[in-house]
mmCIF file of C-alpha atoms in Angstrom:
data_model
loop_
_atom_site.group_PDB
_atom_site.id
_atom_site.type_symbol
_atom_site.label_atom_id
_atom_site.label_comp_id
_atom_site.label_asym_id
_atom_site.label_seq_id
_atom_site.Cartn_x
_atom_site.Cartn_y
_atom_site.Cartn_z
ATOM 1 C CA UNK A 1 23.496 22.074 124.987
ATOM 2 C CA UNK A 2 20.124 21.518 123.112
ATOM 3 C CA UNK A 3 18.810 24.748 124.521
ATOM 4 C CA UNK A 4 21.691 26.835 123.270
ATOM 5 C CA UNK A 5 21.623 25.205 119.781
ATOM 6 C CA UNK A 6 17.969 25.972 119.537
ATOM 7 C CA UNK A 7 18.689 29.749 120.895
ATOM 8 C CA UNK A 8 21.536 30.060 118.432
ATOM 9 C CA UNK A 9 19.225 28.883 115.611
ATOM 10 C CA UNK A 10 16.422 31.310 116.580
ATOM 11 C CA UNK A 11 18.624 34.115 116.510
ATOM 12 C CA UNK A 12 20.172 33.182 113.169
ATOM 13 C CA UNK A 13 16.882 33.048 111.651
ATOM 14 C CA UNK A 14 15.703 36.443 113.334
ATOM 15 C CA UNK A 15 18.940 37.736 111.903
ATOM 16 C CA UNK A 16 18.380 36.457 108.401
ATOM 17 C CA UNK A 17 14.639 37.738 108.243
ATOM 18 C CA UNK A 18 15.882 41.169 109.400
ATOM 19 C CA UNK A 19 18.552 41.358 106.553
ATOM 20 C CA UNK A 20 15.976 40.013 104.099
ATOM 21 C CA UNK A 21 13.451 42.639 105.299
ATOM 22 C CA UNK A 22 16.259 45.602 104.969
ATOM 23 C CA UNK A 23 17.339 44.374 101.546
ATOM 24 C CA UNK A 24 13.613 44.749 100.242
ATOM 25 C CA UNK A 25 13.273 48.117 101.869
ATOM 26 C CA UNK A 26 16.367 49.353 100.137
ATOM 27 C CA UNK A 27 14.806 47.950 96.902
ATOM 28 C CA UNK A 28 11.541 49.179 97.289
ATOM 29 C CA UNK A 29 12.003 53.004 96.596
ATOM 30 C CA UNK A 30 13.425 52.290 93.301
ATOM 31 C CA UNK A 31 10.842 49.952 92.631
ATOM 32 C CA UNK A 32 8.091 52.478 93.448
ATOM 33 C CA UNK A 33 9.778 55.124 91.442
ATOM 34 C CA UNK A 34 10.283 52.768 88.176
ATOM 35 C CA UNK A 35 6.154 52.092 88.634
ATOM 36 C CA UNK A 36 5.814 55.936 89.099
ATOM 37 C CA UNK A 37 7.572 56.528 85.861
ATOM 38 C CA UNK A 38 5.973 53.850 83.846
ATOM 39 C CA UNK A 39 2.583 54.962 85.325
ATOM 40 C CA UNK A 40 3.379 58.705 84.280
ATOM 41 C CA UNK A 41 4.545 57.617 80.829
ATOM 42 C CA UNK A 42 1.267 55.513 80.306
ATOM 43 C CA UNK A 43 -0.822 58.762 81.052
ATOM 44 C CA UNK A 44 1.327 61.022 78.989
ATOM 45 C CA UNK A 45 0.899 58.803 76.064
ATOM 46 C CA UNK A 46 -2.668 58.852 76.540
ATOM 47 C CA UNK A 47 -2.629 62.604 76.545
ATOM 48 C CA UNK A 48 -0.717 62.525 73.350
ATOM 49 C CA UNK A 49 -2.609 60.042 71.481
ATOM 50 C CA UNK A 50 -5.820 62.287 72.434
ATOM 51 C CA UNK A 51 -4.369 65.611 71.646
ATOM 52 C CA UNK A 52 -3.434 63.983 68.234
ATOM 53 C CA UNK A 53 -6.805 63.224 67.878
ATOM 54 C CA UNK A 54 -8.057 66.422 68.455
ATOM 55 C CA UNK A 55 -5.533 68.332 66.259
ATOM 56 C CA UNK A 56 -6.394 66.195 63.109
ATOM 57 C CA UNK A 57 -10.184 67.192 63.977
ATOM 58 C CA UNK A 58 -9.054 70.791 64.170
ATOM 59 C CA UNK A 59 -7.157 70.599 60.857
ATOM 60 C CA UNK A 60 -10.039 68.728 59.090
ATOM 61 C CA UNK A 61 -12.496 71.473 60.465
ATOM 62 C CA UNK A 62 -10.509 74.209 58.673
ATOM 63 C CA UNK A 63 -10.484 77.505 60.572
ATOM 64 C CA UNK A 64 -14.040 77.554 61.911
ATOM 65 C CA UNK A 65 -15.055 77.874 65.649
ATOM 66 C CA UNK A 66 -15.105 74.141 65.984
ATOM 67 C CA UNK A 67 -11.309 73.945 64.636
ATOM 68 C CA UNK A 68 -10.186 76.752 67.331
ATOM 69 C CA UNK A 69 -12.211 74.670 69.986
ATOM 70 C CA UNK A 70 -10.434 71.229 68.833
ATOM 71 C CA UNK A 71 -6.846 73.490 68.932
ATOM 72 C CA UNK A 72 -7.455 74.569 72.300
ATOM 73 C CA UNK A 73 -8.560 70.893 73.453
ATOM 74 C CA UNK A 74 -5.146 69.577 71.978
ATOM 75 C CA UNK A 75 -3.060 72.274 73.557
ATOM 76 C CA UNK A 76 -4.571 71.047 77.105
ATOM 77 C CA UNK A 77 -3.732 67.620 76.520
ATOM 78 C CA UNK A 78 -0.013 68.611 75.345
ATOM 79 C CA UNK A 79 0.454 70.635 78.571
ATOM 80 C CA UNK A 80 -1.165 67.690 80.632
ATOM 81 C CA UNK A 81 1.345 65.282 78.819
ATOM 82 C CA UNK A 82 4.276 67.571 79.491
ATOM 83 C CA UNK A 83 3.478 67.967 83.186
ATOM 84 C CA UNK A 84 3.801 63.989 83.380
ATOM 85 C CA UNK A 85 6.751 63.923 80.881
ATOM 86 C CA UNK A 86 8.325 67.244 80.442
ATOM 87 C CA UNK A 87 11.265 65.908 78.649
ATOM 88 C CA UNK A 88 8.985 64.307 75.952
ATOM 89 C CA UNK A 89 9.735 65.952 72.484
ATOM 90 C CA UNK A 90 6.623 64.619 71.309
ATOM 91 C CA UNK A 91 4.528 66.562 73.755
ATOM 92 C CA UNK A 92 6.449 69.808 72.840
ATOM 93 C CA UNK A 93 5.943 69.127 69.205
ATOM 94 C CA UNK A 94 2.049 68.460 69.820
ATOM 95 C CA UNK A 95 1.874 71.981 71.882
ATOM 96 C CA UNK A 96 3.923 73.517 68.870
ATOM 97 C CA UNK A 97 1.132 72.445 66.407
ATOM 98 C CA UNK A 98 -1.809 73.153 68.342
ATOM 99 C CA UNK A 99 -0.468 76.789 69.148
ATOM 100 C CA UNK A 100 0.593 77.170 65.308
ATOM 101 C CA UNK A 101 -3.315 76.342 64.378
ATOM 102 C CA UNK A 102 -4.335 78.896 66.887
ATOM 103 C CA UNK A 103 -2.261 81.660 65.580
ATOM 104 C CA UNK A 104 0.408 81.908 68.416
ATOM 105 C CA UNK A 105 3.464 81.505 66.013
ATOM 106 C CA UNK A 106 5.985 82.573 68.536
ATOM 107 C CA UNK A 107 5.037 80.640 71.318
ATOM 108 C CA UNK A 108 4.833 77.684 68.844
ATOM 109 C CA UNK A 109 8.133 78.295 67.844
ATOM 110 C CA UNK A 110 9.357 78.280 71.543
ATOM 111 C CA UNK A 111 7.862 74.802 71.721
ATOM 112 C CA UNK A 112 9.295 73.588 68.724
ATOM 113 C CA UNK A 113 12.764 74.904 70.028
ATOM 114 C CA UNK A 114 12.198 72.669 73.328
ATOM 115 C CA UNK A 115 11.352 69.706 71.458
ATOM 116 C CA UNK A 116 14.718 70.163 69.065
ATOM 117 C CA UNK A 117 16.756 71.001 72.155
ATOM 118 C CA UNK A 118 19.378 68.531 73.967
ATOM 119 C CA UNK A 119 18.658 66.221 75.423
ATOM 120 C CA UNK A 120 14.909 66.202 74.184
ATOM 121 C CA UNK A 121 15.781 65.809 70.298
ATOM 122 C CA UNK A 122 17.733 62.545 71.140
ATOM 123 C CA UNK A 123 14.509 60.690 71.670
ATOM 124 C CA UNK A 124 13.437 61.461 68.065
ATOM 125 C CA UNK A 125 13.783 59.283 64.947
ATOM 126 C CA UNK A 126 15.658 60.840 62.029
ATOM 127 C CA UNK A 127 12.131 61.073 60.341
ATOM 128 C CA UNK A 128 10.521 62.807 63.457
ATOM 129 C CA UNK A 129 13.556 65.471 63.405
ATOM 130 C CA UNK A 130 12.973 66.072 60.024
ATOM 131 C CA UNK A 131 9.415 66.997 60.067
ATOM 132 C CA UNK A 132 10.138 69.188 63.358
ATOM 133 C CA UNK A 133 12.994 71.058 61.409
ATOM 134 C CA UNK A 134 10.854 71.862 58.576
ATOM 135 C CA UNK A 135 8.048 72.973 60.783
ATOM 136 C CA UNK A 136 10.443 74.979 62.951
ATOM 137 C CA UNK A 137 11.532 76.332 59.636
ATOM 138 C CA UNK A 138 7.738 77.308 58.580
ATOM 139 C CA UNK A 139 7.648 78.964 62.058
ATOM 140 C CA UNK A 140 10.601 80.872 61.990
ATOM 141 C CA UNK A 141 9.305 82.412 58.695
ATOM 142 C CA UNK A 142 6.261 83.138 60.042
ATOM 143 C CA UNK A 143 7.627 85.194 63.005
ATOM 144 C CA UNK A 144 10.045 87.186 61.225
ATOM 145 C CA UNK A 145 10.739 86.481 57.465
ATOM 146 C CA UNK A 146 13.834 88.730 57.270
ATOM 147 C CA UNK A 147 15.541 87.974 60.309
ATOM 148 C CA UNK A 148 14.969 84.337 60.371
ATOM 149 C CA UNK A 149 15.620 83.333 56.862
ATOM 150 C CA UNK A 150 19.344 82.365 57.208
ATOM 151 C CA UNK A 151 18.191 80.206 60.455
ATOM 152 C CA UNK A 152 15.243 78.630 58.415
ATOM 153 C CA UNK A 153 17.660 77.741 55.537
ATOM 154 C CA UNK A 154 20.172 75.783 58.403
ATOM 155 C CA UNK A 155 17.089 73.799 59.394
ATOM 156 C CA UNK A 156 15.808 73.092 55.824
ATOM 157 C CA UNK A 157 19.453 72.142 54.633
ATOM 158 C CA UNK A 158 19.389 69.638 57.810
ATOM 159 C CA UNK A 159 15.960 68.024 57.034
ATOM 160 C CA UNK A 160 16.819 67.783 53.332
ATOM 161 C CA UNK A 161 19.994 65.689 54.478
ATOM 162 C CA UNK A 162 17.790 63.345 56.794
ATOM 163 C CA UNK A 163 15.152 63.157 54.172
ATOM 164 C CA UNK A 164 17.932 62.282 51.550
ATOM 165 C CA UNK A 165 16.477 64.697 49.047
ATOM 166 C CA UNK A 166 12.848 63.401 49.191
ATOM 167 C CA UNK A 167 10.735 65.959 51.395
ATOM 168 C CA UNK A 168 8.820 68.334 49.187
ATOM 169 C CA UNK A 169 7.748 70.742 51.522
ATOM 170 C CA UNK A 170 11.380 71.270 52.643
ATOM 171 C CA UNK A 171 12.443 72.004 48.804
ATOM 172 C CA UNK A 172 9.393 74.129 48.392
ATOM 173 C CA UNK A 173 10.348 76.199 51.646
ATOM 174 C CA UNK A 174 14.258 76.386 50.533
ATOM 175 C CA UNK A 175 12.852 77.915 47.053
ATOM 176 C CA UNK A 176 10.877 80.516 49.118
ATOM 177 C CA UNK A 177 13.894 81.308 51.392
ATOM 178 C CA UNK A 178 16.244 81.663 48.207
ATOM 179 C CA UNK A 179 13.919 83.696 46.329
ATOM 180 C CA UNK A 180 13.335 86.089 49.435
ATOM 181 C CA UNK A 181 16.994 86.441 49.382
ATOM 182 C CA UNK A 182 17.213 87.409 45.537
ATOM 183 C CA UNK A 183 19.124 84.160 44.721
ATOM 184 C CA UNK A 184 17.093 83.406 41.474
ATOM 185 C CA UNK A 185 18.838 80.368 40.302
ATOM 186 C CA UNK A 186 19.049 78.469 43.816
ATOM 187 C CA UNK A 187 15.569 79.211 44.150
ATOM 188 C CA UNK A 188 14.552 77.500 41.167
ATOM 189 C CA UNK A 189 16.565 74.371 41.693
ATOM 190 C CA UNK A 190 14.910 74.045 44.827
ATOM 191 C CA UNK A 191 11.435 74.212 43.387
ATOM 192 C CA UNK A 192 12.367 72.214 40.373
ATOM 193 C CA UNK A 193 13.592 69.491 42.721
ATOM 194 C CA UNK A 194 10.413 69.698 44.699
ATOM 195 C CA UNK A 195 8.520 68.917 41.268
ATOM 196 C CA UNK A 196 10.670 66.033 40.352
ATOM 197 C CA UNK A 197 9.601 64.553 43.858
ATOM 198 C CA UNK A 198 5.864 65.585 43.592
ATOM 199 C CA UNK A 199 4.779 66.880 40.092
ATOM 200 C CA UNK A 200 1.470 67.857 41.496
ATOM 201 C CA UNK A 201 3.203 70.497 43.915
ATOM 202 C CA UNK A 202 1.200 73.580 43.459
ATOM 203 C CA UNK A 203 3.448 75.445 45.577
ATOM 204 C CA UNK A 204 6.581 74.213 43.691
ATOM 205 C CA UNK A 205 4.836 75.452 40.186
ATOM 206 C CA UNK A 206 3.734 78.545 41.575
ATOM 207 C CA UNK A 207 7.233 79.388 42.815
ATOM 208 C CA UNK A 208 8.737 78.633 39.275
ATOM 209 C CA UNK A 209 5.740 80.610 37.508
ATOM 210 C CA UNK A 210 6.890 83.444 39.726
ATOM 211 C CA UNK A 211 10.596 83.469 38.833
ATOM 212 C CA UNK A 212 10.014 83.129 35.110
ATOM 213 C CA UNK A 213 12.533 81.616 32.509
#
């Protein structure tokens, strides 16, 4: 009788041990995937930080050879970040800014379109989305001013809404768009709003000077 109890107890312990191992094995792939995602996100953020620093250096060096070298390095960092986190809009934006600095406006516009597409755009804050929309409008006008002016206006109107009317660059670009469309009064109004936000805005004052009284 004692032997039977010992055997049954041993069998019970063995069964519980097997169930415990199986349970842990089922959990393990999910845990490994989560750790892998965390590691990828960490590495992606490192590339983004380094790319942003390189982009800042490129801008500070104006358009000299060092500026181009830094912009190319920033582009490499952006691509490495995207290889790890392809849905991260920040990586797409960094890539767009680097390409724009290198003069590749059409490619930069495609990257900015990716950043502002669903579901990527959902990860951006209102302020980040506002800045991205203004930059995309600039790129649209740089790629094809005549064909894309209406599309640029849509982006700028949304940017102004998000900024609650406090984005000088958006109003300056709105003024230029209306000026190109021959809508003089609307252009004046946009440039004037830009000056109200920033009295030192050279672009806004130049726009008003062009339009005359």
